[in-house]
Structure formats: structure tokens, C-alpha cells
Coordinates of C-alpha atoms and ligand atoms in Angstrom, one line a residue:
X1 CA 138.5 136.5 206.9
X2 CA 140.8 139.5 206.2
X3 CA 139.5 143.0 205.9
X4 CA 139.3 143.3 202.1
X5 CA 137.5 140.0 201.8
X6 CA 135.1 140.9 204.6
X7 CA 134.4 144.3 203.0
X8 CA 133.1 142.6 199.9
X9 CA 131.5 139.5 201.3
X10 CA 130.5 139.8 205.0
X11 CA 126.8 139.8 205.5
X12 CA 126.1 139.3 201.8
X13 CA 124.7 136.1 200.5
X14 CA 123.5 135.7 196.9
X15 CA 119.7 136.4 196.9
X16 CA 117.8 133.3 197.9
X17 CA 115.0 133.8 195.4
X18 CA 117.1 134.6 192.3
X19 CA 120.8 134.1 193.0
X20 CA 121.4 137.9 192.4
X21 CA 124.9 138.5 193.5
X22 CA 124.1 142.0 194.8
X23 CA 121.9 142.3 197.9
X24 CA 118.5 143.4 196.4
X25 CA 117.0 146.7 197.5
X26 CA 114.1 145.5 199.5
X27 CA 112.0 148.5 199.0
X28 CA 109.1 147.5 201.2
X29 CA 107.5 148.9 204.3
X30 CA 105.9 145.7 205.4
X31 CA 105.9 141.8 205.1
X32 CA 103.1 139.4 204.5
X33 CA 102.4 137.1 207.5
X34 CA 101.0 133.6 207.3
X35 CA 99.3 133.8 210.6
X36 CA 99.3 136.8 213.1
X37 CA 102.9 137.2 214.3
X38 CA 104.2 134.3 212.1
X39 CA 106.6 135.6 209.5
X40 CA 110.0 135.0 207.8
X41 CA 111.9 137.2 210.3
X42 CA 110.6 140.6 209.2
X43 CA 107.4 142.2 210.1
X44 CA 107.8 145.9 209.5
X45 CA 110.8 147.8 207.9
X46 CA 111.3 150.2 210.8
X47 CA 112.1 147.1 212.9
X48 CA 114.0 145.3 210.2
X49 CA 114.7 145.2 206.5
X50 CA 116.9 142.6 204.6
X51 CA 118.9 145.2 202.8
X52 CA 119.6 147.0 206.1
X53 CA 120.4 143.6 207.7
X54 CA 123.1 142.9 205.1
X55 CA 124.7 146.4 205.7
X56 CA 124.5 145.9 209.5
X57 CA 126.2 142.5 209.3
X58 CA 128.8 143.9 207.0
X59 CA 129.7 146.9 209.2
X60 CA 129.7 144.8 212.3
X61 CA 132.2 142.4 210.7
X62 CA 134.5 145.3 209.6
X63 CA 134.6 146.6 213.2
X64 CA 135.2 143.0 214.5
X65 CA 131.9 143.0 216.3
X66 CA 128.8 140.9 216.6
X67 CA 126.2 143.8 216.3
X68 CA 125.5 146.9 214.3
X69 CA 122.4 149.1 214.2
X70 CA 122.2 151.3 211.2
X71 CA 120.6 154.8 211.3
X72 CA 119.4 157.4 208.9
X73 CA 122.4 159.6 209.7
X74 CA 125.5 159.7 211.8
X75 CA 123.6 162.1 214.1
X76 CA 120.8 159.5 214.3
X77 CA 123.4 156.9 215.6
X78 CA 124.8 159.4 218.1
X79 CA 121.3 160.3 219.3
X80 CA 120.5 156.5 219.8
X81 CA 123.7 156.0 221.8
X82 CA 123.1 158.9 224.1
X83 CA 119.6 157.5 224.7
X84 CA 121.3 154.6 226.5
X85 CA 121.7 157.1 229.4
X86 CA 119.1 158.6 231.8
X87 CA 118.5 161.9 233.5
X88 CA 121.2 162.8 235.9
X89 CA 124.0 160.9 234.0
X90 CA 127.2 162.7 233.1
X91 CA 129.1 162.3 229.9
X92 CA 132.8 163.2 229.7
X93 CA 133.6 164.1 226.0
X94 CA 136.5 165.4 224.1
X95 CA 136.8 169.1 223.4
X96 CA 137.4 168.7 219.7
X97 CA 134.3 167.2 218.2
X98 CA 132.2 167.6 215.1
X99 CA 130.0 170.7 215.7
X100 CA 126.8 168.7 215.3
X101 CA 127.8 166.3 218.1
X102 CA 128.6 169.2 220.4
X103 CA 125.2 170.8 219.4
X104 CA 123.1 167.6 220.1
X105 CA 124.8 167.1 223.5
X106 CA 124.4 170.7 224.7
X107 CA 121.3 171.9 222.9
X108 CA 119.2 168.7 222.9
X109 CA 120.3 166.4 225.7
X110 CA 121.1 168.9 228.4
X111 CA 117.4 169.8 228.3
X112 CA 116.7 166.2 229.4
X113 CA 118.9 166.5 232.5
X114 CA 122.1 164.9 231.1
X115 CA 125.4 166.8 231.7
X116 CA 128.5 167.1 229.5
X117 CA 132.0 168.2 230.1
X118 CA 134.4 168.8 227.3
X119 CA 138.1 168.2 227.9
X120 CA 141.4 167.7 226.2
X121 CA 141.5 163.9 226.2
X122 CA 145.1 163.7 225.1
X123 CA 146.3 163.9 228.7
X124 CA 145.5 161.0 231.0
X125 CA 145.4 163.2 234.1
X126 CA 142.6 165.4 232.4
X127 CA 140.5 162.3 231.8
X128 CA 141.0 160.9 235.3
X129 CA 140.1 164.3 236.8
X130 CA 137.1 164.7 234.6
X131 CA 135.4 161.5 235.8
X132 CA 132.6 162.2 238.3
X133 CA 130.6 159.8 240.4
X134 CA 127.7 160.0 237.9
X135 CA 129.9 159.7 234.7
X136 CA 128.2 157.0 232.7
X137 CA 129.8 157.6 229.3
X138 CA 133.1 158.7 227.9
X139 CA 132.9 160.0 224.4
X140 CA 135.7 160.6 221.9
X141 CA 136.5 161.2 218.3
X142 CA 139.9 160.1 217.1
X143 CA 141.3 161.6 214.9
X144 CA 139.3 164.6 216.0
X145 CA 137.2 166.8 213.7
X146 CA 138.8 169.2 212.6
X147 CA 142.1 169.4 214.5
X148 CA 143.2 165.8 213.8
X149 CA 144.3 165.3 217.4
X150 CA 144.7 161.7 218.4
X151 CA 143.2 160.2 221.6
X152 CA 144.6 157.1 223.2
X153 CA 141.6 154.7 223.0
X154 CA 143.1 152.0 225.2
X155 CA 144.0 154.5 227.9
X156 CA 140.5 156.1 227.9
X157 CA 138.7 152.7 227.7
X158 CA 140.7 151.6 230.7
X159 CA 139.7 154.7 232.7
X160 CA 136.1 154.4 231.6
X161 CA 135.9 150.7 232.6
X162 CA 137.4 151.5 236.0
X163 CA 134.7 154.2 236.5
X164 CA 131.9 151.9 235.3
X165 CA 131.3 154.2 232.2
X166 CA 130.8 153.1 228.7
X167 CA 133.5 154.2 226.3
X168 CA 132.2 155.4 222.8
X169 CA 134.5 156.2 219.9
X170 CA 133.3 158.1 216.9
X171 CA 135.4 156.2 214.3
X172 CA 134.3 158.2 211.3
X173 CA 137.7 159.7 210.4
X174 CA 139.7 156.5 210.8
X175 CA 137.2 153.9 209.5
X176 CA 137.6 150.3 210.6
X177 CA 140.3 149.9 207.9
X178 CA 142.7 152.1 209.9
X179 CA 141.5 151.6 213.5
X180 CA 139.4 149.1 215.4
X181 CA 138.3 150.8 218.7
X182 CA 136.4 147.7 220.1
X183 CA 139.7 145.7 220.0
X184 CA 141.3 148.4 222.1
X185 CA 138.6 148.2 224.8
X186 CA 135.9 150.6 223.6
X187 CA 132.3 149.5 224.2
X188 CA 130.6 151.2 221.2
X189 CA 131.8 152.6 217.9
X190 CA 129.7 155.1 216.0
X191 CA 130.1 156.2 212.4
X192 CA 128.9 158.8 210.1
X193 CA 128.8 156.3 207.3
X194 CA 127.9 159.4 205.1
X195 CA 131.7 159.8 205.0
X196 CA 134.4 157.2 204.1
X197 CA 132.1 154.1 204.6
X198 CA 129.7 155.3 201.9
X199 CA 132.6 157.0 200.2
X200 CA 130.8 158.6 197.2
X201 CA 129.0 161.6 198.7
X202 CA 125.6 160.2 197.7
X203 CA 124.1 159.0 201.0
X204 CA 123.5 160.2 204.6
X205 CA 123.7 157.2 206.9
X206 CA 125.0 156.3 210.4
X207 CA 125.9 153.2 212.5
X208 CA 126.4 152.1 216.1
X209 CA 128.4 149.0 216.5
X210 CA 129.1 146.9 219.6
X211 CA 130.2 143.4 220.7
X212 CA 128.1 143.6 223.9
X213 CA 124.8 141.6 223.9
X214 CA 123.0 143.8 226.3
X215 CA 124.1 147.1 224.7
X216 CA 123.1 145.7 221.3
X217 CA 119.7 144.8 222.6
X218 CA 119.1 148.3 223.9
X219 CA 120.4 149.9 220.7
X220 CA 118.1 147.8 218.5
X221 CA 115.2 148.7 220.9
X222 CA 116.0 152.5 220.5
X223 CA 116.5 152.0 216.8
X224 CA 113.0 150.6 216.3
X225 CA 111.3 152.8 219.0
X226 CA 112.8 156.2 217.9
X227 CA 112.8 155.1 214.3
X228 CA 115.7 157.0 212.7
X229 CA 116.3 154.1 210.3
X230 CA 117.9 154.3 206.9
X231 CA 115.9 153.4 203.8
X232 CA 116.8 150.3 201.8
X233 CA 118.2 152.2 198.9
X234 CA 120.6 154.2 201.2
X235 CA 121.6 150.8 202.8
X236 CA 122.4 149.5 199.3
X237 CA 124.5 152.6 198.5
X238 CA 126.5 152.2 201.7
X239 CA 127.0 148.5 201.1
X240 CA 128.3 149.3 197.6
X241 CA 130.6 151.8 199.3
X242 CA 132.1 149.3 201.8
X243 CA 133.2 146.9 199.1
X244 CA 135.9 149.4 198.1
X245 CA 136.6 150.9 201.5
X246 CA 140.1 149.3 201.9
X247 CA 141.2 150.3 198.4
X248 CA 139.9 153.9 198.7
X249 CA 141.4 154.3 202.2
X250 CA 144.9 153.3 200.9
X251 CA 144.7 156.1 198.3
X252 CA 143.2 158.6 200.7
X253 CA 146.1 158.0 203.1
X254 CA 148.7 158.2 200.3
X255 CA 147.3 161.4 198.9
X256 CA 146.8 163.1 202.3
X257 CA 150.5 162.5 203.1
X258 CA 151.6 164.1 200.0
X259 CA 149.3 167.1 200.4
X260 CA 150.3 167.5 204.0
X261 CA 154.0 167.5 203.1
X262 CA 153.4 170.0 200.3
X263 CA 151.5 172.4 202.7
X264 CA 154.1 172.0 205.5
X265 CA 156.8 173.2 203.1
X266 CA 154.8 176.2 201.7
X267 CA 156.0 179.6 202.7
X268 CA 152.4 180.9 203.2
X269 CA 151.3 178.0 205.5
X270 CA 151.7 178.4 209.2
X271 CA 150.7 175.1 210.7
X272 CA 149.6 171.7 209.3
X273 CA 147.6 169.3 211.4
X274 CA 148.3 165.8 210.1
X275 CA 148.8 162.8 212.5
X276 CA 151.3 161.2 210.1
X277 CA 154.0 163.9 210.9
X278 CA 156.6 162.8 213.4
X279 CA 156.2 166.3 215.0
X280 CA 152.4 165.9 215.5
X281 CA 152.0 165.9 219.3
X282 CA 150.1 162.6 219.3
X283 CA 152.0 160.9 216.5
X284 CA 153.2 158.0 218.7
X285 CA 149.6 157.2 219.8
X286 CA 148.5 157.4 216.1
X287 CA 151.3 155.0 215.1
X288 CA 150.3 152.7 217.9
X289 CA 146.6 152.4 217.3
X290 CA 146.1 153.2 213.6
X291 CA 147.5 151.3 210.6
X292 CA 147.5 154.6 208.5
X293 CA 147.0 158.3 209.1
X294 CA 143.8 158.9 207.2
X295 CA 142.8 161.3 204.5
X296 CA 142.2 164.5 206.5
X297 CA 144.5 167.4 206.8
X298 CA 143.8 170.9 208.3
X299 CA 146.0 174.0 208.3
X300 CA 146.3 177.7 209.1
X301 CA 147.9 180.4 207.1
X302 CA 150.9 182.5 208.2
X303 CA 148.8 185.5 207.3
X304 CA 146.5 185.3 210.3
X305 CA 143.6 186.7 208.4
X306 CA 140.2 185.1 208.3
X307 CA 139.3 186.7 205.0
X308 CA 142.4 185.3 203.3
X309 CA 141.5 181.8 204.7
X310 CA 137.9 182.1 203.4
X311 CA 139.1 183.4 200.1
X312 CA 141.5 180.4 199.6
X313 CA 138.5 178.1 199.9
X314 CA 136.9 179.9 196.9
X315 CA 140.0 179.7 194.6
X316 CA 140.2 176.0 194.2
X317 CA 139.6 174.3 190.9
X318 CA 139.5 170.7 191.9
X319 CA 138.8 170.8 195.7
X320 CA 135.1 171.7 196.1
X321 CA 134.0 174.1 198.8
X322 CA 131.6 172.0 200.8
X323 CA 130.8 170.5 204.1
X324 CA 131.3 166.7 204.7
X325 CA 134.3 164.5 203.9
X326 CA 135.4 161.0 203.1
X327 CA 134.1 161.0 199.5
X328 CA 136.2 160.1 196.4
X329 CA 136.4 163.8 195.5
X330 CA 138.5 166.3 197.4
X331 CA 136.7 168.9 199.5
X332 CA 137.8 172.1 201.2
X333 CA 135.9 174.0 204.0
X334 CA 136.3 176.6 206.7
X335 CA 135.2 174.9 209.9
X336 CA 134.6 178.2 212.0
X337 CA 131.9 179.3 209.6
X338 CA 130.7 176.0 208.3
X339 CA 130.9 172.6 210.0
X340 CA 131.7 173.9 213.5
X341 CA 129.7 177.2 213.4
X342 CA 127.3 175.8 216.1
X343 CA 130.1 176.0 218.6
X344 CA 130.2 179.3 220.4
X345 CA 133.4 181.2 219.4
X346 CA 134.9 181.1 222.9
X347 CA 134.4 177.3 223.1
X348 CA 136.0 176.9 219.7
X349 CA 139.0 179.0 220.5
X350 CA 139.5 177.3 223.9
X351 CA 139.8 174.0 222.1
X352 CA 142.3 175.4 219.6
X353 CA 139.9 175.7 216.7
X354 CA 141.1 179.0 215.2
X355 CA 139.0 181.3 212.9
X356 CA 141.6 180.8 210.2
X357 CA 141.6 177.0 210.1
X358 CA 141.0 175.4 206.8
X359 CA 140.1 171.7 206.5
X360 CA 140.8 169.4 203.6
X361 CA 139.2 166.0 202.9
X362 CA 141.8 164.7 200.5
X363 CA 140.1 162.6 197.8
X364 CA 141.5 159.9 195.6
X365 CA 142.2 162.0 192.5
X366 CA 145.8 162.2 191.2
X367 CA 147.8 163.8 194.1
X368 CA 149.8 165.9 191.6
X369 CA 146.6 167.7 190.4
X370 CA 145.5 168.3 194.0
X371 CA 148.9 169.8 194.9
X372 CA 148.9 171.9 191.8
X373 CA 145.4 173.1 192.8
X374 CA 146.5 174.2 196.3
X375 CA 149.6 175.8 194.8
X376 CA 147.7 178.0 192.4
X377 CA 145.2 179.0 195.1
X378 CA 147.9 179.8 197.6
X379 CA 149.7 182.0 195.0
X380 CA 146.6 184.2 194.7
X381 CA 146.2 185.1 198.5
Ligands
P1T401 O1 126.2 164.1 208.9 P1 125.9 162.8 209.7 O2 125.9 161.6 208.8 O3 124.7 162.9 210.5 O4 127.2 162.6 210.7 C1 127.4 163.4 211.7 C2 128.9 163.3 212.1 C3 129.3 162.5 213.2 N1 130.6 162.4 213.5 C4 131.6 163.0 212.8 C5 133.0 162.8 213.2 C6 131.3 163.8 211.7 O5 132.3 164.4 211.1 C7 129.9 164.0 211.4 C8 129.5 164.9 210.2 N2 130.5 165.7 209.8 C9 130.4 166.6 208.8 C10 129.3 166.8 208.1 C11 131.6 167.4 208.5 O6 131.7 168.1 207.5 O7 132.5 167.4 209.4

């Protein structure tokens, strides 16, 4: 089944009881049993719920995998994946990650005796040097949030495998429509399905996806034991989102390209991060492992002034000033004071995340209007 067909049909059967074409919202906490421990596959909704099952099957199919465990947020999924490890284990992670991912690693899991190193993963020798005898997981985002660097999944997964470490890819920015990390050798994919998968800024949801029987069994165990599960209505909303993922992503990619080109040619703009540009340092890797360059763009101003950067975010008429990304509507934000404020400033600067960086989530509105909006705001600073 091709992607667009799977997006609409995978995991979704007409309702057995009524024939309803849409998966019902099974808004129930428990299920009646005919005898103790005899039931129709579901006993309690923390352990399983049919609406959640439909979403999990759908997301697994889109990533080309057998298994998906859905969580109540992207952070819930990340939390569950890290719980595959034990005290003393080391995680080698990219140095350009969503601020919340850095925060849970350092502020939560270091307390439990896990250790983390954050490195520039674009260079093979860095990754090889970063592996320690107790490295059990290699963690990457690609494209990265918010600098849109690209990490070579196949290269990292090979190094991870040789070291006996699991390779995890946060595929939130690319989505399975543009990039399938498991087919490139990764062991686990995580998503903030809050973003492109849901696609309408109306749900917080996460997923961890794998093709490995043993990892899946452990993830389902953690899912039901820790209990960060999404409610049935949220699963329904995410399922409704996946049905149009392929169509939305095409427009996100088209619009982001136009916006990035406009910004790159603007006299007040210093540097534009967009993996679709030939001069992007990781363009060749992006072209190799992605089928499009995504809907995210970040940039700095020539006027290296944090106040000007912040002011710009308030002057937009269509782009909304808000955290998050991946919805149909365009968003603008200032990572240093918003999504990445949990990173100490020196850590941010070391990884190249400047105080003046502005991030755009380019929506699927008319690109001319988006460009006009950026133009009028840039004129005012
Ligand atoms: O917000 P939540 O669904 O818990 O997902 C966390 C998360 C995980 N991974 C990546 C790459 C992310 O970007 C996020 C959340 N990011 C934002 C809210 C943001 O504005 O960048």
C-alpha cells in the first residue's frame, strides 16, 4: 500500500457494530468481562483502547513498522524510550535538540544515574569518538530543532549497531512522509504527533515506533506501567490528522521553499537555515534521506540585535507568535526565550543557537500572503 492510501486506511476498519466508516471514539475506561480475565481483547483503557489501537496501527504502517505505542505527548514517548535504559547507561545525543528533550535528559534522567553527552552529529568522527563502553543509546533529531541541521541516519545507525547501542530518531520535523528512519537502520522512531501528524494544533500526543519485537514488548510494558497514555478523543483527532498528512506535507514543503528563498534574498536577513538550499552544509545528506525538505525555516537578522528579533515576531499579521509547529497555520517564535529557554545560554551558543534566531513553522496558507506578511514586518524593524 502506498503512503497516501495507508494514511487514510491503515489500521482502520469500518466499526464492527455499526459499519461507521470513522473509527469510533471508544470513550471508556474499562470493558465488561464474561468471566474473570475473559474479554474481547481489552480489559482497561490504560493498557489498551480500540481508538488508540487504530491510531497505533496507522502510525506503525506509515513508518513501515510493526509496532507503535502512543503516548499522551511527545515528551511522554521520549520518557518511555529512555526508560528502556538502566542506571549507569550512557546516551550519546545530538547537540541541537528540542529544549524539552534536553531538559528531561539532564534534569530528570541524570538524577537516576543515566549520563548524556551532546555532540555535533553531522561529523562521523565526532560520533565514533563520543561512543563509550557504556553507551546504550544514540539519540538524534533530524532535521534538528531549531537549526534544521541534518544528521545522516544510516551512518549513525551503523555506528550505533557496531557499539551495541539502540539508535533513536525523533522524526517529528520530517514525518514519515518525508523520511523513514527505520528503513535506514534506526531501531526506534519517536514523534511529537502534536505537530505535523496531528496537523491542526488541537492535540498533544506522542508515539514511539519500532519493528523490533523485543523493544516493542518493553515499550508496551512501560506504556501501561507508567501510564502516559492518550485519551480516545485525542487519538481520534490524531487519526483524523494522519489522513491528510501527505497532502499537507506537500504544501508545507512548497511554501517553506518559497519563504526560505524570499528570506535569503532579503537585505535585512543574515542567514537562513533551510535544508533545501544547495549551500546548506548538510544538503547532500538531506537529499539522500528525505523526499522533501520540510516546512520549517529559521533565520537570523543582519542587525544582530535580540530586541529587533523579538520585535519582528510581534509584527506579523498572519504568522502567529506561538510555540509548537506543524499545524496548518503558520507560526513564528523566538527559540532562545521560548522553546529552547530551558537550555543554559552557554549550551545554546555552543551548539550555534544564537539569541537572535527566529523560527518559522510555515503553514499551508497561500505562500504569497505569508511572504507579504514577512515583508511588511521586516520593513518595520
Ligand atoms: O510537545 P510534545 O508533544 O510533548 O513534544 C515534544 C517534542 C519532541 N520532539 C520535538 C522535535 C519537538 O519539537 C517537541 C515539541 N516541540 C515544541 C513544542 C516546539 O515548539 O519546538
